[in-house]
Amino acid sequence: MITRMKVLVTDPIDDAGLERLREAGHEVETAYDVTGDALLDAVADANALVVRSGTEVTDAVFEAASDLVIVGRAGIGVDNIDIDAATDHGVIVANAPEGNVRAAAEHTVAMAFASARSIPQAHARLKTGEWAKGDYLGTELNAKTLGIVGLGRVGQEVAKRLDGIGMDLVAYDPYIGEERAERLGAKLVEFEACLERADFLTVHTPLTPETEDLISTEELELMGGGYLVNCARGGVVDEDALAAAVEDGTLDGAAIDVFADEPVSPDNPLLDVDDVVVTPHLGASTEAAQENVATSIADQIDAAFNGEPVMNA
Ligand code: NAD
Ligand code: MLT
């Protein structure tokens, strides 16, 4: 039988997850927006730490948290957690890889349409009373080619949805077999071919040393037109290069949900380019997704405290 354990939550998660932890008998403390020494103090007596993408879980955090058993990421990407340091300190890292996949895929589709039809730009002008009907001649996604970089969970859900509206699909993912792509009606191609053929390119890789700045000036020139959507991770696309490419007409537009540094600085070049549609990392922000990931992480923390397998599910 376990004793009462302390769970520190440093990024907001759905109440359903907090409730589940409390019902399991654990003490839950929330401390949002803590950084630096305040984070190190807060985590000192915690047995579990729950984060989303806002908290950087560095080696110093693991050093400060001598009683830590598990870090739970209420979402998919663990690029804000120093996994090597977790391993060195014997701390489990768990994520919730399924719960927000559909939300992220739907946001990706929404962003593709938003940029193809200039919806945010037209909306903003109409709200100020300007009837700019003649200024926006959009692009249909139907019969265009979608290039998918990273055909994992989110990439596959995007493929299904955009296949359904009549796009041709090509994909680049060096870690999957052709059958996965074929099942989705997509053709697996090399990276350059994916860039060259795509009218819309959508990125769905994790941020790793291999994918950092995967898409920069040269890759955008290979696209030579069309739209880029990034609802995966900032850092996979070089922001200066993308802003320049949309500004000079190399690309028709882009839609970006994620940034190399978040919250994004007002100086970020992407904010200055009219044909770049932006959202503040909203891909997973639906009620269903947030409840899913919060309860998944609560269950995994409880399992870890009970010495049971942590399933990352
Ligand atoms: P996943 O692990 O299921 O899929 C990632 C895919 O990328 C895998 O198939 C992998 O083989 C592929 N990949 C890895 N390196 C690659 C490379 N160099 N080139 C091409 N493909 C490569 O992950 P997922 O659940 O599909 O999530 C995808 C991304 O979306 C992650 O970065 C995740 O953090 C992010 N995400 C963002 C939001 C949001 O709120 N915007 C929500 C959910 C997920
Ligand atoms: C994720 O990787 O799951 C996303 O960053 C979603 C989020 O937590 O905002």
mmCIF file of C-alpha atoms and ligand atoms in Angstrom:
data_model
loop_
_atom_site.group_PDB
_atom_site.id
_atom_site.type_symbol
_atom_site.label_atom_id
_atom_site.label_comp_id
_atom_site.label_asym_id
_atom_site.label_seq_id
_atom_site.Cartn_x
_atom_site.Cartn_y
_atom_site.Cartn_z
ATOM 1 C CA MET A 1 0.000 0.000 0.000
ATOM 2 C CA ILE A 2 1.453 3.384 -0.975
ATOM 3 C CA THR A 3 1.578 6.406 1.299
ATOM 4 C CA ARG A 4 0.175 9.784 0.250
ATOM 5 C CA MET A 5 2.336 11.078 -2.579
ATOM 6 C CA LYS A 6 2.774 14.667 -3.726
ATOM 7 C CA VAL A 7 2.054 15.562 -7.342
ATOM 8 C CA LEU A 8 3.237 18.980 -8.535
ATOM 9 C CA VAL A 9 1.465 20.317 -11.628
ATOM 10 C CA THR A 10 3.294 23.219 -13.306
ATOM 11 C CA ASP A 11 1.260 23.650 -16.522
ATOM 12 C CA PRO A 12 -2.559 23.798 -16.477
ATOM 13 C CA ILE A 13 -4.255 20.463 -17.164
ATOM 14 C CA ASP A 14 -7.918 19.514 -17.217
ATOM 15 C CA ASP A 15 -9.626 19.235 -13.816
ATOM 16 C CA ALA A 16 -10.550 15.628 -14.584
ATOM 17 C CA GLY A 17 -6.869 14.682 -14.235
ATOM 18 C CA LEU A 18 -6.436 16.612 -10.991
ATOM 19 C CA GLU A 19 -9.596 15.016 -9.577
ATOM 20 C CA ARG A 20 -8.460 11.533 -10.533
ATOM 21 C CA LEU A 21 -5.171 12.035 -8.685
ATOM 22 C CA ARG A 22 -6.957 13.371 -5.601
ATOM 23 C CA GLU A 23 -9.456 10.502 -5.648
ATOM 24 C CA ALA A 24 -6.510 8.104 -5.691
ATOM 25 C CA GLY A 25 -5.414 9.729 -2.410
ATOM 26 C CA HIS A 26 -2.549 11.869 -3.661
ATOM 27 C CA GLU A 27 -1.773 15.450 -2.659
ATOM 28 C CA VAL A 28 -2.000 17.693 -5.726
ATOM 29 C CA GLU A 29 -0.306 21.088 -5.789
ATOM 30 C CA THR A 30 -0.591 23.433 -8.780
ATOM 31 C CA ALA A 31 2.108 26.052 -9.393
ATOM 32 C CA TYR A 32 1.696 27.532 -12.864
ATOM 33 C CA ASP A 33 4.271 29.758 -14.559
ATOM 34 C CA VAL A 34 7.044 28.953 -12.066
ATOM 35 C CA THR A 35 10.535 28.998 -13.529
ATOM 36 C CA GLY A 36 14.134 29.149 -12.308
ATOM 37 C CA ASP A 37 14.694 28.854 -8.556
ATOM 38 C CA ALA A 38 10.961 28.965 -7.811
ATOM 39 C CA LEU A 39 10.498 25.788 -9.892
ATOM 40 C CA LEU A 40 13.439 24.116 -8.147
ATOM 41 C CA ASP A 41 11.938 24.978 -4.734
ATOM 42 C CA ALA A 42 8.470 23.812 -5.737
ATOM 43 C CA VAL A 43 9.667 20.449 -7.041
ATOM 44 C CA ALA A 44 11.989 19.688 -4.091
ATOM 45 C CA ASP A 45 9.497 17.466 -2.210
ATOM 46 C CA ALA A 46 7.412 16.284 -5.190
ATOM 47 C CA ASN A 47 7.027 12.614 -6.057
ATOM 48 C CA ALA A 48 5.534 13.374 -9.476
ATOM 49 C CA LEU A 49 5.696 16.360 -11.791
ATOM 50 C CA VAL A 50 3.015 17.031 -14.426
ATOM 51 C CA VAL A 51 3.778 19.371 -17.338
ATOM 52 C CA ARG A 52 2.571 20.320 -20.798
ATOM 53 C CA SER A 53 4.900 22.218 -23.132
ATOM 54 C CA GLY A 54 5.395 25.271 -20.909
ATOM 55 C CA THR A 55 7.778 23.854 -18.296
ATOM 56 C CA GLU A 56 11.378 23.091 -19.206
ATOM 57 C CA VAL A 57 12.294 19.989 -17.205
ATOM 58 C CA THR A 58 16.075 20.307 -17.124
ATOM 59 C CA ASP A 59 18.851 18.407 -15.373
ATOM 60 C CA ALA A 60 18.666 21.047 -12.593
ATOM 61 C CA VAL A 61 15.023 20.104 -11.972
ATOM 62 C CA PHE A 62 15.938 16.429 -11.573
ATOM 63 C CA GLU A 63 18.862 17.409 -9.287
ATOM 64 C CA ALA A 64 16.492 19.435 -7.098
ATOM 65 C CA ALA A 65 13.798 16.751 -6.934
ATOM 66 C CA SER A 66 15.370 13.900 -5.036
ATOM 67 C CA ASP A 67 12.029 12.154 -4.341
ATOM 68 C CA LEU A 68 10.783 12.328 -7.925
ATOM 69 C CA VAL A 69 9.414 9.052 -9.311
ATOM 70 C CA ILE A 70 7.799 10.169 -12.562
ATOM 71 C CA VAL A 71 7.388 13.155 -14.886
ATOM 72 C CA GLY A 72 4.080 13.062 -16.744
ATOM 73 C CA ARG A 73 3.689 15.016 -19.974
ATOM 74 C CA ALA A 74 -0.008 15.722 -20.526
ATOM 75 C CA GLY A 75 0.401 15.563 -24.294
ATOM 76 C CA ILE A 76 2.709 14.087 -26.899
ATOM 77 C CA GLY A 77 5.981 16.009 -27.345
ATOM 78 C CA VAL A 78 8.646 15.414 -24.700
ATOM 79 C CA ASP A 79 11.170 17.815 -26.235
ATOM 80 C CA ASN A 80 10.872 20.039 -23.151
ATOM 81 C CA ILE A 81 12.059 17.203 -20.893
ATOM 82 C CA ASP A 82 15.738 16.243 -20.584
ATOM 83 C CA ILE A 83 15.283 12.502 -21.082
ATOM 84 C CA ASP A 84 18.959 11.675 -20.488
ATOM 85 C CA ALA A 85 18.856 13.501 -17.155
ATOM 86 C CA ALA A 86 15.654 11.629 -16.231
ATOM 87 C CA THR A 87 17.395 8.330 -16.996
ATOM 88 C CA ASP A 88 20.464 9.348 -14.972
ATOM 89 C CA HIS A 89 18.214 10.121 -12.002
ATOM 90 C CA GLY A 90 16.093 6.986 -12.407
ATOM 91 C CA VAL A 91 12.916 8.990 -13.087
ATOM 92 C CA ILE A 92 10.195 7.633 -15.373
ATOM 93 C CA VAL A 93 9.016 9.929 -18.190
ATOM 94 C CA ALA A 94 5.479 9.214 -19.401
ATOM 95 C CA ASN A 95 3.472 10.970 -22.081
ATOM 96 C CA ALA A 96 -0.080 10.704 -23.408
ATOM 97 C CA PRO A 97 0.496 9.819 -27.054
ATOM 98 C CA GLU A 98 -3.104 9.199 -28.160
ATOM 99 C CA GLY A 99 -5.468 11.608 -26.434
ATOM 100 C CA ASN A 100 -4.899 14.753 -28.480
ATOM 101 C CA VAL A 101 -4.115 13.241 -31.890
ATOM 102 C CA ARG A 102 -7.529 13.961 -33.421
ATOM 103 C CA ALA A 103 -7.521 17.505 -32.036
ATOM 104 C CA ALA A 104 -4.093 18.155 -33.563
ATOM 105 C CA ALA A 105 -5.181 16.674 -36.895
ATOM 106 C CA GLU A 106 -8.354 18.768 -36.999
ATOM 107 C CA HIS A 107 -6.390 21.918 -36.182
ATOM 108 C CA THR A 108 -3.977 21.113 -38.997
ATOM 109 C CA VAL A 109 -6.871 20.797 -41.450
ATOM 110 C CA ALA A 110 -8.375 24.039 -40.148
ATOM 111 C CA MET A 111 -5.041 25.823 -40.597
ATOM 112 C CA ALA A 112 -4.681 24.534 -44.156
ATOM 113 C CA PHE A 113 -8.099 25.917 -45.072
ATOM 114 C CA ALA A 114 -7.501 29.137 -43.128
ATOM 115 C CA SER A 115 -4.372 29.920 -45.130
ATOM 116 C CA ALA A 116 -5.776 28.739 -48.485
ATOM 117 C CA ARG A 117 -8.816 31.015 -48.118
ATOM 118 C CA SER A 118 -7.228 33.870 -46.066
ATOM 119 C CA ILE A 119 -9.975 33.452 -43.470
ATOM 120 C CA PRO A 120 -8.200 35.240 -40.560
ATOM 121 C CA GLN A 121 -7.145 38.144 -42.771
ATOM 122 C CA ALA A 122 -10.628 38.626 -44.247
ATOM 123 C CA HIS A 123 -12.220 38.224 -40.814
ATOM 124 C CA ALA A 124 -9.960 40.899 -39.298
ATOM 125 C CA ARG A 125 -10.822 43.375 -42.056
ATOM 126 C CA LEU A 126 -14.558 42.735 -41.937
ATOM 127 C CA LYS A 127 -14.507 43.236 -38.163
ATOM 128 C CA THR A 128 -13.220 46.733 -38.799
ATOM 129 C CA GLY A 129 -16.060 47.307 -41.277
ATOM 130 C CA GLU A 130 -14.106 46.684 -44.475
ATOM 131 C CA TRP A 131 -15.911 44.601 -47.152
ATOM 132 C CA ALA A 132 -12.776 43.273 -48.920
ATOM 133 C CA LYS A 133 -14.548 40.714 -51.105
ATOM 134 C CA GLY A 134 -12.419 41.514 -54.143
ATOM 135 C CA ASP A 135 -9.088 41.056 -52.364
ATOM 136 C CA TYR A 136 -9.239 37.359 -51.637
ATOM 137 C CA LEU A 137 -9.140 34.760 -54.376
ATOM 138 C CA GLY A 138 -8.447 31.486 -52.582
ATOM 139 C CA THR A 139 -7.133 28.071 -53.496
ATOM 140 C CA GLU A 140 -9.119 24.826 -53.336
ATOM 141 C CA LEU A 141 -7.506 21.870 -51.578
ATOM 142 C CA ASN A 142 -9.470 19.491 -53.791
ATOM 143 C CA ALA A 143 -7.222 17.874 -56.448
ATOM 144 C CA LYS A 144 -4.083 19.478 -54.973
ATOM 145 C CA THR A 145 -1.156 17.458 -53.609
ATOM 146 C CA LEU A 146 -0.614 17.203 -49.880
ATOM 147 C CA GLY A 147 2.955 16.452 -48.789
ATOM 148 C CA ILE A 148 3.142 14.978 -45.286
ATOM 149 C CA VAL A 149 6.483 15.016 -43.483
ATOM 150 C CA GLY A 150 6.171 12.475 -40.653
ATOM 151 C CA LEU A 151 3.422 9.895 -41.100
ATOM 152 C CA GLY A 152 2.948 9.014 -37.419
ATOM 153 C CA ARG A 153 -0.235 9.296 -35.372
ATOM 154 C CA VAL A 154 -1.130 12.890 -36.247
ATOM 155 C CA GLY A 155 0.180 12.680 -39.816
ATOM 156 C CA GLN A 156 -2.020 9.637 -40.479
ATOM 157 C CA GLU A 157 -5.148 11.334 -39.129
ATOM 158 C CA VAL A 158 -4.437 14.378 -41.293
ATOM 159 C CA ALA A 159 -3.965 12.078 -44.294
ATOM 160 C CA LYS A 160 -7.377 10.433 -43.747
ATOM 161 C CA ARG A 161 -9.156 13.754 -43.442
ATOM 162 C CA LEU A 162 -7.546 15.454 -46.421
ATOM 163 C CA ASP A 163 -7.812 12.338 -48.602
ATOM 164 C CA GLY A 164 -11.516 12.629 -47.866
ATOM 165 C CA ILE A 165 -11.717 16.052 -49.461
ATOM 166 C CA GLY A 166 -9.977 14.941 -52.639
ATOM 167 C CA MET A 167 -6.276 15.669 -52.180
ATOM 168 C CA ASP A 168 -3.527 13.486 -53.640
ATOM 169 C CA LEU A 169 -1.177 12.361 -50.880
ATOM 170 C CA VAL A 170 2.593 11.948 -50.827
ATOM 171 C CA ALA A 171 4.570 11.396 -47.638
ATOM 172 C CA TYR A 172 8.142 11.417 -46.414
ATOM 173 C CA ASP A 173 8.978 9.382 -43.322
ATOM 174 C CA PRO A 174 12.228 7.391 -43.264
ATOM 175 C CA TYR A 175 11.086 5.249 -40.334
ATOM 176 C CA ILE A 176 7.948 3.618 -41.703
ATOM 177 C CA GLY A 177 7.210 0.945 -44.276
ATOM 178 C CA GLU A 178 5.396 1.545 -47.546
ATOM 179 C CA GLU A 179 2.358 -0.416 -46.346
ATOM 180 C CA ARG A 180 1.443 2.294 -43.827
ATOM 181 C CA ALA A 181 1.429 4.914 -46.558
ATOM 182 C CA GLU A 182 -0.413 2.650 -49.004
ATOM 183 C CA ARG A 183 -3.135 1.887 -46.460
ATOM 184 C CA LEU A 184 -3.812 5.630 -46.341
ATOM 185 C CA GLY A 185 -3.740 6.069 -50.100
ATOM 186 C CA ALA A 186 -0.434 7.969 -49.859
ATOM 187 C CA LYS A 187 2.752 7.428 -51.831
ATOM 188 C CA LEU A 188 5.951 7.258 -49.779
ATOM 189 C CA VAL A 189 8.597 9.398 -51.492
ATOM 190 C CA GLU A 190 12.014 10.899 -50.781
ATOM 191 C CA PHE A 191 12.218 14.206 -48.924
ATOM 192 C CA GLU A 192 13.052 16.310 -51.992
ATOM 193 C CA ALA A 193 10.225 14.751 -54.012
ATOM 194 C CA CYS A 194 7.795 15.427 -51.167
ATOM 195 C CA LEU A 195 8.809 19.097 -51.141
ATOM 196 C CA GLU A 196 8.704 19.445 -54.924
ATOM 197 C CA ARG A 197 5.335 17.762 -55.360
ATOM 198 C CA ALA A 198 3.474 19.348 -52.460
ATOM 199 C CA ASP A 199 0.986 22.152 -53.025
ATOM 200 C CA PHE A 200 0.404 21.984 -49.277
ATOM 201 C CA LEU A 201 3.193 20.661 -47.063
ATOM 202 C CA THR A 202 2.298 19.646 -43.511
ATOM 203 C CA VAL A 203 4.902 18.767 -40.896
ATOM 204 C CA HIS A 204 4.265 16.095 -38.219
ATOM 205 C CA THR A 205 7.639 15.043 -36.846
ATOM 206 C CA PRO A 206 8.901 15.311 -33.285
ATOM 207 C CA LEU A 207 11.572 17.956 -32.620
ATOM 208 C CA THR A 208 14.874 16.071 -32.429
ATOM 209 C CA PRO A 209 18.460 16.958 -33.368
ATOM 210 C CA GLU A 210 17.679 15.332 -36.743
ATOM 211 C CA THR A 211 14.543 17.378 -37.441
ATOM 212 C CA GLU A 212 15.735 20.750 -36.117
ATOM 213 C CA ASP A 213 15.586 23.243 -39.036
ATOM 214 C CA LEU A 214 14.630 20.333 -41.322
ATOM 215 C CA ILE A 215 12.845 22.889 -43.489
ATOM 216 C CA SER A 216 14.854 26.000 -44.277
ATOM 217 C CA THR A 217 15.600 28.215 -47.300
ATOM 218 C CA GLU A 218 16.710 25.438 -49.656
ATOM 219 C CA GLU A 219 13.703 23.239 -48.846
ATOM 220 C CA LEU A 220 11.255 26.144 -49.241
ATOM 221 C CA GLU A 221 12.793 26.913 -52.623
ATOM 222 C CA LEU A 222 12.215 23.297 -53.628
ATOM 223 C CA MET A 223 8.549 23.762 -52.783
ATOM 224 C CA GLY A 224 8.581 26.805 -55.062
ATOM 225 C CA GLY A 225 5.030 27.898 -54.221
ATOM 226 C CA GLY A 226 2.099 26.564 -52.231
ATOM 227 C CA TYR A 227 1.472 26.548 -48.498
ATOM 228 C CA LEU A 228 3.307 25.185 -45.475
ATOM 229 C CA VAL A 229 1.464 24.110 -42.313
ATOM 230 C CA ASN A 230 3.311 23.407 -39.066
ATOM 231 C CA CYS A 231 1.260 22.142 -36.134
ATOM 232 C CA ALA A 232 4.074 19.874 -34.895
ATOM 233 C CA ARG A 233 6.955 21.706 -33.264
ATOM 234 C CA GLY A 234 8.586 25.083 -33.709
ATOM 235 C CA GLY A 235 12.219 24.496 -34.517
ATOM 236 C CA VAL A 236 11.462 21.961 -37.260
ATOM 237 C CA VAL A 237 10.897 24.885 -39.636
ATOM 238 C CA ASP A 238 13.425 27.753 -39.734
ATOM 239 C CA GLU A 239 11.250 30.769 -38.883
ATOM 240 C CA ASP A 240 13.433 33.439 -40.504
ATOM 241 C CA ALA A 241 13.634 31.421 -43.711
ATOM 242 C CA LEU A 242 9.865 30.820 -43.757
ATOM 243 C CA ALA A 243 9.011 34.478 -43.126
ATOM 244 C CA ALA A 244 11.351 35.511 -45.959
ATOM 245 C CA ALA A 245 9.932 32.865 -48.329
ATOM 246 C CA VAL A 246 6.330 34.005 -47.826
ATOM 247 C CA GLU A 247 7.310 37.665 -47.941
ATOM 248 C CA ASP A 248 9.174 37.319 -51.261
ATOM 249 C CA GLY A 249 6.536 35.064 -52.840
ATOM 250 C CA THR A 250 8.555 31.822 -52.861
ATOM 251 C CA LEU A 251 5.552 30.419 -50.974
ATOM 252 C CA ASP A 252 1.935 31.582 -51.232
ATOM 253 C CA GLY A 253 1.362 31.314 -47.513
ATOM 254 C CA ALA A 254 1.882 29.403 -44.295
ATOM 255 C CA ALA A 255 -0.031 28.442 -41.172
ATOM 256 C CA ILE A 256 1.914 28.045 -37.972
ATOM 257 C CA ASP A 257 0.702 26.826 -34.561
ATOM 258 C CA VAL A 258 4.077 26.198 -32.902
ATOM 259 C CA PHE A 259 7.184 28.310 -32.443
ATOM 260 C CA ALA A 260 10.824 27.766 -31.568
ATOM 261 C CA ASP A 261 10.349 29.909 -28.443
ATOM 262 C CA GLU A 262 6.978 29.977 -26.709
ATOM 263 C CA PRO A 263 5.211 32.129 -25.740
ATOM 264 C CA VAL A 264 6.215 33.738 -28.989
ATOM 265 C CA SER A 265 8.081 37.046 -28.875
ATOM 266 C CA PRO A 266 6.391 40.053 -30.557
ATOM 267 C CA ASP A 267 9.607 40.326 -32.601
ATOM 268 C CA ASN A 268 9.105 36.940 -34.238
ATOM 269 C CA PRO A 269 9.382 37.543 -38.012
ATOM 270 C CA LEU A 270 6.391 35.305 -38.768
ATOM 271 C CA LEU A 271 4.055 37.733 -36.982
ATOM 272 C CA ASP A 272 4.905 40.465 -39.474
ATOM 273 C CA VAL A 273 3.969 38.601 -42.650
ATOM 274 C CA ASP A 274 0.323 38.964 -43.642
ATOM 275 C CA ASP A 275 0.092 35.629 -45.464
ATOM 276 C CA VAL A 276 1.316 33.685 -42.432
ATOM 277 C CA VAL A 277 -1.657 32.572 -40.313
ATOM 278 C CA VAL A 278 -0.716 31.972 -36.680
ATOM 279 C CA THR A 279 -2.274 30.413 -33.586
ATOM 280 C CA PRO A 280 -0.745 30.161 -30.089
ATOM 281 C CA HIS A 281 -0.059 26.392 -29.875
ATOM 282 C CA LEU A 282 -3.751 25.468 -29.954
ATOM 283 C CA GLY A 283 -3.450 22.097 -31.701
ATOM 284 C CA ALA A 284 -4.401 20.094 -28.612
ATOM 285 C CA SER A 285 -6.758 22.665 -27.155
ATOM 286 C CA THR A 286 -10.106 20.918 -27.273
ATOM 287 C CA GLU A 287 -12.137 19.830 -24.256
ATOM 288 C CA ALA A 288 -11.994 16.176 -25.260
ATOM 289 C CA ALA A 289 -8.248 16.174 -25.903
ATOM 290 C CA GLN A 290 -7.422 17.923 -22.652
ATOM 291 C CA GLU A 291 -9.600 15.574 -20.621
ATOM 292 C CA ASN A 292 -8.054 12.569 -22.396
ATOM 293 C CA VAL A 293 -4.433 13.560 -21.802
ATOM 294 C CA ALA A 294 -5.016 14.710 -18.212
ATOM 295 C CA THR A 295 -6.726 11.481 -17.141
ATOM 296 C CA SER A 296 -4.168 9.381 -19.032
ATOM 297 C CA ILE A 297 -1.307 11.051 -17.180
ATOM 298 C CA ALA A 298 -3.113 10.775 -13.818
ATOM 299 C CA ASP A 299 -3.564 7.023 -14.366
ATOM 300 C CA GLN A 300 0.080 6.581 -15.301
ATOM 301 C CA ILE A 301 1.285 8.478 -12.246
ATOM 302 C CA ASP A 302 -0.929 6.366 -10.001
ATOM 303 C CA ALA A 303 0.419 3.219 -11.686
ATOM 304 C CA ALA A 304 4.016 4.358 -11.111
ATOM 305 C CA PHE A 305 3.309 5.071 -7.443
ATOM 306 C CA ASN A 306 1.831 1.574 -7.116
ATOM 307 C CA GLY A 307 4.822 -0.072 -8.813
ATOM 308 C CA GLU A 308 2.659 -1.063 -11.775
ATOM 309 C CA PRO A 309 3.724 -0.787 -15.447
ATOM 310 C CA VAL A 310 3.466 2.719 -16.941
ATOM 311 C CA MET A 311 1.884 2.138 -20.327
ATOM 312 C CA ASN A 312 2.362 5.498 -22.133
ATOM 313 C CA ALA A 313 -1.201 5.202 -23.351
HETATM 314 P P1 NAD B 1 4.461 10.236 -33.751
HETATM 315 O O1 NAD B 1 5.668 9.860 -32.975
HETATM 316 O O2 NAD B 1 3.278 9.339 -33.728
HETATM 317 O O3 NAD B 1 4.855 10.464 -35.289
HETATM 318 C C1 NAD B 1 5.999 11.162 -35.671
HETATM 319 C C2 NAD B 1 6.447 10.610 -37.022
HETATM 320 O O4 NAD B 1 7.554 11.392 -37.467
HETATM 321 C C3 NAD B 1 6.911 9.155 -36.960
HETATM 322 O O5 NAD B 1 6.221 8.366 -37.911
HETATM 323 C C4 NAD B 1 8.397 9.237 -37.269
HETATM 324 O O6 NAD B 1 8.867 8.109 -37.989
HETATM 325 C C5 NAD B 1 8.460 10.500 -38.108
HETATM 326 N N1 NAD B 1 9.783 11.096 -38.181
HETATM 327 C C6 NAD B 1 10.751 11.152 -37.232
HETATM 328 N N2 NAD B 1 11.838 11.773 -37.712
HETATM 329 C C7 NAD B 1 11.554 12.121 -38.988
HETATM 330 C C8 NAD B 1 12.277 12.793 -40.006
HETATM 331 N N3 NAD B 1 13.539 13.203 -39.825
HETATM 332 N N4 NAD B 1 11.670 12.997 -41.200
HETATM 333 C C9 NAD B 1 10.400 12.563 -41.424
HETATM 334 N N5 NAD B 1 9.680 11.892 -40.503
HETATM 335 C C10 NAD B 1 10.248 11.690 -39.294
HETATM 336 O O7 NAD B 1 4.079 11.699 -33.260
HETATM 337 P P2 NAD B 1 2.654 12.385 -33.405
HETATM 338 O O8 NAD B 1 1.804 11.996 -32.265
HETATM 339 O O9 NAD B 1 2.143 12.155 -34.768
HETATM 340 O O10 NAD B 1 3.031 13.918 -33.201
HETATM 341 C C11 NAD B 1 3.654 14.614 -34.253
HETATM 342 C C12 NAD B 1 4.127 15.982 -33.775
HETATM 343 O O11 NAD B 1 3.007 16.781 -33.446
HETATM 344 C C13 NAD B 1 5.008 15.963 -32.525
HETATM 345 O O12 NAD B 1 6.017 16.934 -32.667
HETATM 346 C C14 NAD B 1 4.048 16.394 -31.424
HETATM 347 O O13 NAD B 1 4.705 16.942 -30.323
HETATM 348 C C15 NAD B 1 3.230 17.408 -32.184
HETATM 349 N N6 NAD B 1 1.925 17.728 -31.619
HETATM 350 C C16 NAD B 1 1.582 19.047 -31.560
HETATM 351 C C17 NAD B 1 0.348 19.391 -31.068
HETATM 352 C C18 NAD B 1 -0.046 20.843 -30.985
HETATM 353 O O14 NAD B 1 -0.693 21.217 -30.020
HETATM 354 N N7 NAD B 1 0.269 21.655 -31.971
HETATM 355 C C19 NAD B 1 -0.547 18.409 -30.628
HETATM 356 C C20 NAD B 1 -0.171 17.078 -30.742
HETATM 357 C C21 NAD B 1 1.065 16.741 -31.258
HETATM 358 C C1 MLT B 2 1.716 17.936 -27.664
HETATM 359 O O1 MLT B 2 2.862 17.633 -28.004
HETATM 360 O O2 MLT B 2 0.903 17.092 -27.228
HETATM 361 C C2 MLT B 2 1.285 19.338 -27.832
HETATM 362 O O3 MLT B 2 2.329 20.198 -27.585
HETATM 363 C C3 MLT B 2 0.033 19.675 -27.139
HETATM 364 C C4 MLT B 2 0.084 20.524 -25.910
HETATM 365 O O4 MLT B 2 0.336 20.022 -24.827
HETATM 366 O O5 MLT B 2 -0.194 21.706 -26.018
#
